[in-house]
Short mmCIF file of C-alpha atoms (C1' of nucleotides) in Angstrom, two decimals:
data_model
loop_
_atom_site.label_atom_id
_atom_site.label_comp_id
_atom_site.label_asym_id
_atom_site.label_seq_id
_atom_site.Cartn_x
_atom_site.Cartn_y
_atom_site.Cartn_z
CA MET A 1 116.91 81.19 106.78
CA THR A 2 117.06 79.82 103.33
CA PHE A 3 113.64 78.58 101.85
CA GLU A 4 112.01 76.24 99.52
CA ALA A 5 112.02 77.85 95.84
CA ILE A 6 108.91 76.46 94.48
CA THR A 7 108.25 79.11 91.64
CA ASN A 8 109.97 80.40 88.91
CA ALA A 9 109.46 84.05 90.43
CA ASP A 10 111.36 82.14 93.92
CA LYS A 11 114.09 81.46 92.17
CA THR A 12 114.46 84.07 89.87
CA PHE A 13 114.53 86.20 93.22
CA VAL A 14 116.97 83.91 95.01
CA GLN A 15 119.02 84.10 91.75
CA ILE A 16 119.21 87.76 91.58
CA ARG A 17 119.42 88.67 95.20
CA SER A 18 122.59 86.29 95.24
CA ASP A 19 123.82 87.84 92.25
CA ILE A 20 123.69 91.35 93.63
CA ILE A 21 124.81 90.60 97.00
CA ALA A 22 127.98 88.87 95.65
CA GLY A 23 128.65 91.93 93.48
CA ARG A 24 127.87 90.57 90.29
CA ILE A 25 124.81 93.04 89.90
CA GLU A 26 126.91 96.04 91.25
CA SER A 27 125.39 98.73 93.65
CA GLY A 28 123.74 101.49 92.45
CA ALA A 29 122.67 100.02 89.05
CA LYS A 30 119.57 100.11 87.23
CA LEU A 31 117.37 97.01 86.90
CA SER A 32 115.77 97.12 83.75
CA GLU A 33 112.97 94.77 83.30
CA PRO A 34 113.41 93.98 79.50
CA GLU A 35 117.01 93.08 79.92
CA LEU A 36 116.80 91.09 83.14
CA SER A 37 114.38 89.27 81.04
CA THR A 38 116.74 87.96 78.41
CA LYS A 39 119.41 87.29 80.80
CA TYR A 40 117.47 85.11 82.91
CA GLY A 41 115.42 83.64 80.13
CA VAL A 42 111.94 84.26 82.07
CA SER A 43 108.80 86.50 81.10
CA ARG A 44 109.06 90.17 82.24
CA ALA A 45 106.19 89.56 84.83
CA VAL A 46 108.37 86.61 86.61
CA ILE A 47 111.20 89.41 86.68
CA ARG A 48 108.89 91.92 88.04
CA GLU A 49 107.96 89.74 90.86
CA ALA A 50 111.48 89.14 91.90
CA ILE A 51 112.31 92.61 91.75
CA ASN A 52 109.09 93.30 94.00
CA ARG A 53 110.37 91.06 96.33
CA LEU A 54 113.68 92.56 96.39
CA ALA A 55 112.44 95.72 97.21
CA ALA A 56 110.63 94.38 99.95
CA CYS A 57 113.83 93.36 101.47
CA HIS A 58 115.08 96.87 100.48
CA ILE A 59 117.97 95.63 98.37
CA VAL A 60 116.40 97.83 95.61
CA GLU A 61 114.75 100.92 95.27
CA ARG A 62 111.40 101.27 93.03
CA LYS A 63 110.25 104.87 91.96
CA ALA A 64 106.91 104.52 89.69
CA ASN A 65 107.59 104.81 86.44
CA VAL A 66 110.90 104.80 86.34
CA GLY A 67 112.57 101.65 87.77
CA ALA A 68 114.54 99.86 90.65
CA ARG A 69 118.06 100.32 91.22
CA VAL A 70 120.17 98.25 93.72
CA VAL A 71 120.84 100.49 96.95
CA ALA A 72 123.42 102.81 97.27
CA LEU A 73 125.93 101.24 99.90
CA SER A 74 127.04 103.80 102.27
CA PRO A 75 129.73 102.96 105.67
CA GLU A 76 126.90 105.12 107.55
CA GLY A 77 124.44 102.91 106.30
CA LEU A 78 126.32 99.19 107.36
CA ILE A 79 126.81 100.71 111.04
CA GLN A 80 122.98 101.64 111.19
CA LEU A 81 122.55 97.99 110.19
CA TYR A 82 124.68 97.01 112.95
CA GLN A 83 122.98 99.55 115.53
CA VAL A 84 119.58 97.43 114.46
CA ARG A 85 121.23 94.27 114.67
CA GLU A 86 122.42 95.31 118.09
CA ALA A 87 118.92 95.98 119.69
CA LEU A 88 117.09 93.35 118.03
CA GLU A 89 119.61 90.33 118.37
CA GLY A 90 120.00 91.63 122.07
CA MET A 91 116.59 90.98 122.99
CA ALA A 92 116.58 87.40 121.38
CA ALA A 93 119.41 86.84 123.22
CA ARG A 94 117.52 87.33 126.16
CA LEU A 95 114.43 86.10 124.95
CA ALA A 96 116.07 82.71 123.96
CA ALA A 97 117.15 82.03 127.42
CA GLU A 98 113.93 82.27 128.66
CA ASN A 99 112.44 79.99 125.40
CA MET A 100 114.76 77.51 124.18
CA SER A 101 114.32 74.36 125.31
CA ALA A 102 116.82 71.74 126.91
CA ASP A 103 117.59 70.00 123.20
CA GLU A 104 117.58 73.51 121.51
CA VAL A 105 120.68 74.60 124.15
CA ALA A 106 122.01 71.60 123.74
CA GLN A 107 122.33 71.46 120.11
CA LEU A 108 124.01 75.34 120.42
CA GLN A 109 126.77 74.04 122.47
CA ASP A 110 127.22 71.25 119.70
CA LEU A 111 127.61 73.72 117.29
CA LEU A 112 130.22 75.33 119.15
CA VAL A 113 132.18 72.18 120.04
CA SER A 114 131.91 71.47 116.15
CA HIS A 115 133.33 75.16 115.77
CA LYS A 116 136.41 74.63 117.71
CA SER A 117 137.58 71.91 115.99
CA SER A 118 137.31 73.30 112.65
CA ILE A 119 139.09 76.72 113.90
CA ALA A 120 142.20 74.27 114.63
CA GLY A 121 141.75 73.64 110.98
CA SER A 122 140.84 76.21 108.79
CA GLU A 123 139.59 79.58 110.10
CA SER A 124 138.08 80.49 106.51
CA TYR A 125 134.91 78.21 107.14
CA TYR A 126 133.75 79.51 110.55
CA GLN A 127 133.63 83.05 109.56
CA GLU A 128 130.67 82.99 107.04
CA ALA A 129 128.68 79.71 108.05
CA GLY A 130 129.48 79.07 111.17
CA ASP A 131 128.70 82.71 112.41
CA VAL A 132 125.15 82.70 110.75
CA ASP A 133 124.17 79.34 112.40
CA PHE A 134 125.30 80.58 115.66
CA HIS A 135 123.01 83.74 115.51
CA TYR A 136 120.25 81.95 113.26
CA ARG A 137 119.97 79.41 116.12
CA ILE A 138 119.65 82.10 118.88
CA ILE A 139 117.06 84.43 116.51
CA MET A 140 114.54 80.94 116.16
CA GLY A 141 115.46 79.91 119.75
CA SER A 142 113.63 83.58 120.59
CA LYS A 143 110.38 81.91 119.19
CA ASN A 144 109.44 85.57 118.73
CA GLU A 145 107.86 85.48 115.40
CA GLN A 146 108.11 89.49 113.88
CA LEU A 147 111.51 89.28 115.59
CA ILE A 148 112.27 86.09 113.46
CA ASN A 149 110.69 88.02 110.34
CA VAL A 150 112.30 91.35 110.16
CA LEU A 151 115.89 89.49 111.02
CA PHE A 152 115.66 87.17 108.34
CA ASN A 153 113.60 88.40 105.71
CA GLY A 154 115.55 91.73 105.81
CA LEU A 155 118.32 93.03 107.83
CA TYR A 156 120.74 89.23 107.18
CA HIS A 157 120.77 89.83 103.73
CA LEU A 158 121.51 93.43 103.80
CA VAL A 159 124.61 92.76 106.09
CA ARG A 160 125.85 90.08 103.75
CA MET A 161 125.66 92.52 100.79
CA TYR A 162 127.32 95.83 102.90
CA ARG A 163 130.23 93.37 104.10
CA VAL A 164 130.73 91.74 100.74
CA GLN A 165 130.56 94.91 98.23
CA LEU A 166 132.51 96.98 101.40
CA GLY A 167 135.25 94.43 101.28
CA MET A 168 134.51 93.26 105.12
CA ALA A 169 135.78 89.81 104.61
CA GLY A 170 136.39 90.53 108.28
CA PRO A 171 139.20 88.77 110.64
CA ARG A 172 138.04 88.25 114.23
CA VAL A 173 137.73 84.65 114.10
CA THR A 174 139.09 83.36 117.43
CA LYS A 175 138.05 86.45 119.30
CA ALA A 176 133.95 86.08 118.08
CA PHE A 177 134.56 81.88 119.18
CA ASP A 178 134.92 82.75 122.66
CA GLU A 179 132.20 85.55 122.43
CA HIS A 180 129.85 82.63 121.35
CA LEU A 181 131.07 80.49 123.86
CA HIS A 182 130.08 82.69 126.86
CA ILE A 183 126.46 83.73 125.19
CA ALA A 184 125.98 80.35 124.74
CA THR A 185 126.65 79.32 128.27
CA ALA A 186 124.31 82.73 129.47
CA ILE A 187 121.89 81.03 127.47
CA ALA A 188 122.27 77.40 129.36
CA ASN A 189 122.12 79.22 132.69
CA ARG A 190 118.50 80.69 131.61
CA ASP A 191 120.53 83.94 132.56
CA GLY A 192 118.91 86.64 130.31
CA GLU A 193 119.93 89.38 131.10
CA LEU A 194 123.67 88.26 130.58
CA ALA A 195 122.78 86.75 127.40
CA GLU A 196 121.57 89.90 126.25
CA ILE A 197 124.53 92.39 127.52
CA LEU A 198 126.91 89.60 126.25
CA MET A 199 125.16 89.69 123.07
CA ARG A 200 125.15 93.25 122.61
CA ARG A 201 129.01 93.80 123.26
CA HIS A 202 129.60 90.88 120.50
CA ILE A 203 127.71 92.92 117.87
CA HIS A 204 128.98 96.27 119.14
CA TYR A 205 132.82 95.28 118.73
CA SER A 206 131.95 94.03 115.29
CA LYS A 207 130.47 97.11 114.67
CA ASN A 208 134.17 99.02 116.05
CA THR A 209 135.59 96.72 113.89
CA ILE A 210 134.07 97.51 110.95
CA GLU A 211 134.26 101.20 111.72
CA SER A 212 138.04 101.05 112.06
CA LEU A 213 138.36 99.27 108.78
CA LEU A 214 136.31 101.61 106.78
CA ASN A 215 138.28 104.61 108.48
CA ASN A 216 141.41 103.04 107.29
CA GLU A 217 140.74 102.74 103.78
CA LEU A 218 139.47 106.51 104.01
CA LYS A 219 143.04 107.13 105.25
CA GLY A 220 145.05 104.59 103.12
CA MET B 1 104.10 106.84 107.21
CA THR B 2 101.79 107.65 104.62
CA PHE B 3 103.31 107.65 100.87
CA GLU B 4 102.09 109.22 97.37
CA ALA B 5 100.16 106.25 95.78
CA ILE B 6 101.06 106.98 92.37
CA THR B 7 100.08 103.67 89.90
CA ASN B 8 96.91 101.56 90.73
CA ALA B 9 98.67 99.07 92.05
CA ASP B 10 99.59 101.60 94.90
CA LYS B 11 95.90 102.74 95.72
CA THR B 12 94.59 99.13 95.66
CA PHE B 13 97.63 97.94 97.49
CA VAL B 14 96.44 101.02 100.30
CA GLN B 15 92.47 100.43 99.54
CA ILE B 16 92.95 96.71 100.24
CA ARG B 17 95.37 96.76 103.83
CA SER B 18 92.75 99.66 104.98
CA ASP B 19 89.96 97.27 104.47
CA ILE B 20 91.92 94.51 106.30
CA ILE B 21 93.15 96.77 109.12
CA ALA B 22 89.57 98.17 109.44
CA GLY B 23 88.41 94.54 109.68
CA ARG B 24 86.30 94.89 106.79
CA ILE B 25 88.48 92.09 105.26
CA GLU B 26 88.57 89.37 108.03
CA SER B 27 91.50 87.51 109.69
CA GLY B 28 92.32 84.57 108.08
CA ALA B 29 90.28 85.03 105.18
CA LYS B 30 91.36 84.02 101.52
CA LEU B 31 92.82 86.63 99.09
CA SER B 32 91.06 85.29 95.82
CA GLU B 33 92.59 87.09 93.14
CA PRO B 34 89.47 86.97 90.41
CA GLU B 35 87.23 88.39 93.01
CA LEU B 36 89.22 90.91 94.62
CA SER B 37 89.77 91.66 90.56
CA THR B 38 86.21 92.27 90.07
CA LYS B 39 85.31 94.03 93.77
CA TYR B 40 88.16 96.80 93.08
CA GLY B 41 87.65 96.81 88.60
CA VAL B 42 91.57 96.44 88.23
CA SER B 43 93.03 93.78 86.45
CA ARG B 44 94.53 90.59 88.15
CA ALA B 45 98.23 91.82 87.44
CA VAL B 46 97.07 94.63 89.93
CA ILE B 47 95.89 92.90 93.03
CA ARG B 48 98.90 90.24 92.55
CA GLU B 49 101.30 93.20 92.91
CA ALA B 50 99.18 94.53 95.86
CA ILE B 51 98.87 91.45 97.64
CA ASN B 52 102.89 91.03 96.85
CA ARG B 53 103.56 94.25 98.92
CA LEU B 54 100.71 93.10 101.45
CA ALA B 55 102.96 89.81 102.24
CA ALA B 56 105.99 92.09 102.20
CA CYS B 57 104.40 93.38 105.60
CA HIS B 58 103.35 90.54 106.32
CA ILE B 59 99.92 91.56 106.51
CA VAL B 60 98.88 88.22 104.56
CA GLU B 61 100.57 85.07 104.01
CA ARG B 62 101.41 83.78 100.51
CA LYS B 63 101.79 79.47 99.48
CA ALA B 64 102.99 78.96 96.20
CA ASN B 65 100.16 77.43 94.12
CA VAL B 66 97.64 77.90 96.71
CA GLY B 67 96.71 81.89 97.27
CA ALA B 68 97.26 84.25 100.10
CA ARG B 69 95.26 84.49 103.41
CA VAL B 70 94.91 87.09 105.91
CA VAL B 71 97.42 86.40 109.07
CA ALA B 72 96.00 84.83 111.81
CA LEU B 73 95.44 87.43 115.01
CA SER B 74 96.80 86.05 117.94
CA PRO B 75 96.89 87.94 121.30
CA GLU B 76 100.41 86.36 121.48
CA GLY B 77 101.52 87.91 117.97
CA LEU B 78 100.08 91.48 119.50
CA ILE B 79 102.84 90.75 122.56
CA GLN B 80 105.05 90.09 120.31
CA LEU B 81 105.05 92.55 118.63
CA TYR B 82 105.27 95.37 121.21
CA GLN B 83 108.11 93.47 122.27
CA VAL B 84 109.86 94.21 119.10
CA ARG B 85 108.43 97.62 119.11
CA GLU B 86 109.84 98.19 123.00
CA ALA B 87 113.31 97.08 121.77
CA LEU B 88 113.27 99.32 118.49
CA GLU B 89 111.62 102.61 119.79
CA GLY B 90 113.66 102.60 122.86
CA MET B 91 116.71 102.78 120.36
CA ALA B 92 114.96 105.26 118.17
CA ALA B 93 114.43 107.42 120.99
CA ARG B 94 118.00 107.08 122.34
CA LEU B 95 118.80 108.18 118.33
CA ALA B 96 116.35 111.14 118.71
CA ALA B 97 118.08 112.75 121.71
CA GLU B 98 121.74 112.47 119.85
CA ASN B 99 120.39 113.27 116.37
CA MET B 100 117.50 115.42 116.31
CA SER B 101 118.49 119.01 114.81
CA ALA B 102 117.13 121.61 117.23
CA ASP B 103 114.07 122.42 115.05
CA GLU B 104 113.31 119.10 115.13
CA VAL B 105 113.09 118.83 119.17
CA ALA B 106 110.96 122.11 119.05
CA GLN B 107 108.28 120.77 116.68
CA LEU B 108 108.13 117.87 118.88
CA GLN B 109 107.00 119.88 121.82
CA ASP B 110 104.88 121.92 120.14
CA LEU B 111 103.02 118.92 119.19
CA LEU B 112 102.83 118.10 122.72
CA VAL B 113 101.45 121.67 123.59
CA SER B 114 98.63 121.19 120.96
CA HIS B 115 98.09 117.22 122.28
CA LYS B 116 97.31 119.11 126.19
CA SER B 117 94.84 121.51 124.44
CA SER B 118 93.31 118.55 122.77
CA ILE B 119 92.74 116.35 125.66
CA ALA B 120 91.34 119.14 127.36
CA GLY B 121 88.24 118.66 125.08
CA SER B 122 87.25 115.65 123.26
CA GLU B 123 90.31 112.93 124.40
CA SER B 124 89.33 110.34 121.69
CA TYR B 125 91.26 112.17 119.12
CA TYR B 126 94.38 112.04 121.16
CA GLN B 127 94.61 108.42 121.12
CA GLU B 128 94.86 107.59 117.67
CA ALA B 129 96.63 110.00 115.81
CA GLY B 130 98.23 112.10 118.31
CA ASP B 131 99.92 108.81 119.90
CA VAL B 132 101.24 108.05 115.88
CA ASP B 133 102.40 111.22 115.57
CA PHE B 134 104.33 111.67 118.42
CA HIS B 135 105.91 108.17 118.04
CA TYR B 136 106.61 108.75 114.46
CA ARG B 137 108.49 111.95 114.97
CA ILE B 138 111.20 110.57 117.30
CA ILE B 139 111.67 107.56 114.63
CA MET B 140 112.13 109.70 112.22
CA GLY B 141 114.29 111.80 114.20
CA SER B 142 116.73 108.50 115.15
CA LYS B 143 118.01 109.41 111.39
CA ASN B 144 118.45 105.71 110.95
CA GLU B 145 117.25 104.29 107.75
CA GLN B 146 117.17 100.84 108.57
CA LEU B 147 115.04 101.51 111.75
CA ILE B 148 112.70 103.50 110.23
CA ASN B 149 112.17 101.26 107.32
CA VAL B 150 111.74 98.40 109.70
CA LEU B 151 109.31 100.35 112.12
CA PHE B 152 106.78 102.09 109.28
CA ASN B 153 107.14 99.48 106.63
CA GLY B 154 106.27 97.07 108.40
CA LEU B 155 105.71 96.72 112.03
CA TYR B 156 103.21 99.57 112.22
CA HIS B 157 100.39 98.80 110.08
CA LEU B 158 100.38 95.51 112.07
CA VAL B 159 100.28 96.89 115.26
CA ARG B 160 96.99 98.77 114.09
CA MET B 161 95.34 95.50 112.64
CA TYR B 162 95.73 94.04 115.67
CA ARG B 163 94.19 96.19 117.70
CA VAL B 164 91.57 97.41 116.00
CA GLN B 165 90.82 93.33 115.40
CA LEU B 166 91.12 92.14 119.18
CA GLY B 167 89.24 95.22 120.43
CA MET B 168 91.87 97.25 122.00
CA ALA B 169 90.38 101.30 121.32
CA GLY B 170 92.56 101.14 124.56
CA PRO B 171 92.33 104.28 126.91
CA ARG B 172 95.50 105.20 128.99
CA VAL B 173 95.18 108.45 127.03
CA THR B 174 96.57 110.92 129.93
CA LYS B 175 98.93 108.20 131.49
CA ALA B 176 100.41 107.75 127.74
CA PHE B 177 100.52 111.90 127.49
CA ASP B 178 102.29 112.39 130.57
CA GLU B 179 104.87 109.60 129.63
CA HIS B 180 105.30 111.54 126.51
CA LEU B 181 105.93 115.02 127.57
CA HIS B 182 108.81 113.02 130.14
CA ILE B 183 109.95 111.41 127.14
CA ALA B 184 110.55 115.13 125.02
CA THR B 185 112.11 116.93 127.70
CA ALA B 186 114.45 113.69 127.96
CA ILE B 187 115.16 114.38 124.09
CA ALA B 188 115.13 117.96 124.25
CA ASN B 189 118.24 117.63 127.02
CA ARG B 190 120.21 115.18 125.10
CA ASP B 191 119.93 112.43 127.78
CA GLY B 192 119.54 109.42 125.39
CA GLU B 193 119.96 106.95 128.17
CA LEU B 194 117.16 108.43 130.00
CA ALA B 195 114.94 108.96 126.32
CA GLU B 196 115.68 105.04 125.64
CA ILE B 197 114.18 104.02 128.78
CA LEU B 198 111.29 106.25 129.39
CA MET B 199 110.71 104.86 125.84
CA ARG B 200 110.92 101.56 127.02
CA ARG B 201 108.69 101.68 129.67
CA HIS B 202 106.05 104.01 127.84
CA ILE B 203 105.65 100.83 125.69
CA HIS B 204 105.98 98.30 128.25
CA TYR B 205 102.93 99.60 130.19
CA SER B 206 100.81 99.77 126.93
CA LYS B 207 102.13 96.25 126.99
CA ASN B 208 100.76 95.41 130.22
CA THR B 209 97.78 97.30 129.55
CA ILE B 210 96.95 94.87 126.48
CA GLU B 211 97.81 92.08 128.21
CA SER B 212 95.64 92.65 131.07
CA LEU B 213 92.46 93.97 128.75
CA LEU B 214 93.26 90.32 126.91
CA ASN B 215 92.97 88.03 130.35
CA ASN B 216 89.96 90.11 131.14
CA GLU B 217 88.54 89.13 127.86
CA LEU B 218 89.03 85.29 128.37
CA LYS B 219 87.88 85.32 131.69
CA GLY B 220 84.76 87.35 131.16
"C1'" DT C 1 81.34 51.69 104.60
"C1'" DA C 2 85.40 53.16 104.75
"C1'" DA C 3 89.41 54.59 101.97
"C1'" DC C 4 91.39 55.48 97.89
"C1'" DT C 5 91.87 56.84 92.84
"C1'" DA C 6 90.64 59.21 88.93
"C1'" DT C 7 87.96 63.53 86.86
"C1'" DA C 8 86.76 68.22 86.74
"C1'" DT C 9 87.06 72.40 88.14
"C1'" DA C 10 88.70 76.53 89.64
"C1'" DT C 11 92.51 79.49 91.39
"C1'" DT C 12 97.55 80.46 90.75
"C1'" DG C 13 101.63 81.26 87.59
"C1'" DT C 14 103.26 82.75 83.30
"C1'" DC C 15 103.13 84.81 79.13
"C1'" DG C 16 103.22 88.16 75.41
"C1'" DA C 17 100.83 92.48 73.93
"C1'" DC C 18 99.53 97.49 74.59
"C1'" DA C 19 98.80 101.55 77.10
"C1'" DA C 20 100.97 105.49 79.79
"C1'" DT C 21 104.51 107.38 81.45
"C1'" DC C 22 109.51 109.40 82.02
"C1'" DA C 23 114.13 110.71 80.09
"C1'" DC C 24 117.00 112.29 76.58
"C1'" DG C 25 118.23 114.88 72.87
"C1'" DC C 26 117.48 118.84 69.50
"C1'" DA C 27 115.89 123.14 68.30
"C1'" DA C 28 114.40 127.62 69.28
"C1'" DA C 29 113.75 131.66 71.89
"C1'" DG C 30 115.61 135.46 75.58
"C1'" DC D 1 125.32 131.40 76.40
"C1'" DT D 2 121.57 129.47 79.02
"C1'" DT D 3 116.83 127.84 79.43
"C1'" DT D 4 112.43 126.10 77.96
"C1'" DG D 5 109.86 123.59 75.06
"C1'" DC D 6 108.69 119.55 71.85
"C1'" DG D 7 109.62 115.07 69.75
"C1'" DT D 8 111.34 111.06 70.05
"C1'" DG D 9 112.41 106.57 71.86
"C1'" DA D 10 112.64 103.81 75.28
"C1'" DT D 11 110.50 101.48 80.01
"C1'" DT D 12 107.31 100.91 83.35
"C1'" DG D 13 102.44 100.02 84.18
"C1'" DT D 14 98.46 96.89 82.77
"C1'" DC D 15 95.73 94.15 80.36
"C1'" DG D 16 93.71 89.43 78.85
"C1'" DA D 17 94.60 84.56 77.72
"C1'" DC D 18 96.97 80.23 78.35
"C1'" DA D 19 99.90 76.47 81.14
"C1'" DA D 20 100.46 74.54 85.34
"C1'" DT D 21 99.04 73.20 89.75
"C1'" DA D 22 96.05 72.43 93.90
"C1'" DT D 23 91.12 71.32 95.83
"C1'" DA D 24 86.68 69.07 95.46
"C1'" DT D 25 83.82 65.82 93.75
"C1'" DA D 26 82.09 61.24 91.98
"C1'" DG D 27 83.33 56.52 91.20
"C1'" DT D 28 85.29 52.28 92.61
"C1'" DT D 29 86.73 48.79 95.21
"C1'" DA D 30 88.01 46.25 99.27
#
DNA sequence: TAACTATATATTGTCGACAATCACGCAAAG
DNA sequence: CTTTGCGTGATTGTCGACAATATATAGTTA
């Protein structure tokens, strides 16, 4: 998920991306190259390369001779992201049931055991890192390079950005944990069909939760 | 699908991509910046930007301080691409049945009528452009921005590259046409569930055809 | 002879400057 | 008063040069 940032352009890319996802650079803002150049203390060429990568992840949009803007965040956009996730991660769960090694399956279950105890204590940890960890392992377990690329180099950072900026620090912790448990069991039983169904429902529920949150926000 | 190439970097990107997909730059080859700079008659900065975009489409892979190489083409990679396409375009067909305007549905059916006549004459045309056109309209008809981005900015060019370089100028013309017809009918009837099933089978068949072709090649 | 080191070369990463293009504001005409 | 055209200012696109890093070669030693 996280990759080794070697060059300055790498580090600047990670930095700016983090600033955008966390909302320190707000949605719709223009990314002026000279401005960012002084702000991050690197040359314009470095900023330019960083912006190019952000555009590749669809975090910003570029227009020729005009510049780059952070993507506009609509509630519909977040819903669309979850639709794609549902299709892709459902498939990932099926493939994981077929292709994960016994070791990887065991590690997946160990992960859930440690999550169970962390839920008893402070739940807040689980929501972010734990959820990502679980999904990460399943996606990697699919052993499908294309799938891994699409999800990690594109969709996941977008999801985080939308969630942060639309204020979805959602609950759904304990219910999600149970769903994770069922998915892991299906994978351990090598039941790809069930694993896919459960994963799709898991993400579908998240989507529904978010939709109702958005609706409440519009009404309130 | 095709976008307006304004700047030099755009044109160079399109040019190099085309050269790679057509096999004029072969799989696994190293993309030397100074070399390409003289070859295409532009500065290194332009080449660099073009290579960055190729990397964003996963057509080339970059390593820091080492350079970029055209991705290695394994038969498994092509199969994995088709797996992802099956999930994504199946979903696109369902969404298209729900979201396409009456006009767009009519245009989709018109397209098939013109394909029917072109099949009677020279089949060869249909295979390439016709197939792409059909799938293109359905994906656009899904109205899901994320889906559109993933498929057009990444997967489609990769599929073309794999097919060309692994020598899959495949047949399957008339059968594919019938399948297209059924899918379009399901969409016209606003039957998303059926449209998804038919589209998944359609792509699955293509995958199977390719798999057996690859197997024959290994044996022969 | 094989393996390790050091140098040399070529390639990538980064920089600052120049050229091309666009956005904004103002003026003038309908 | 609205609209069209121009000019100014700023931003992006492009270029060539320099610095940092990796690969290849040659030399040395066990």
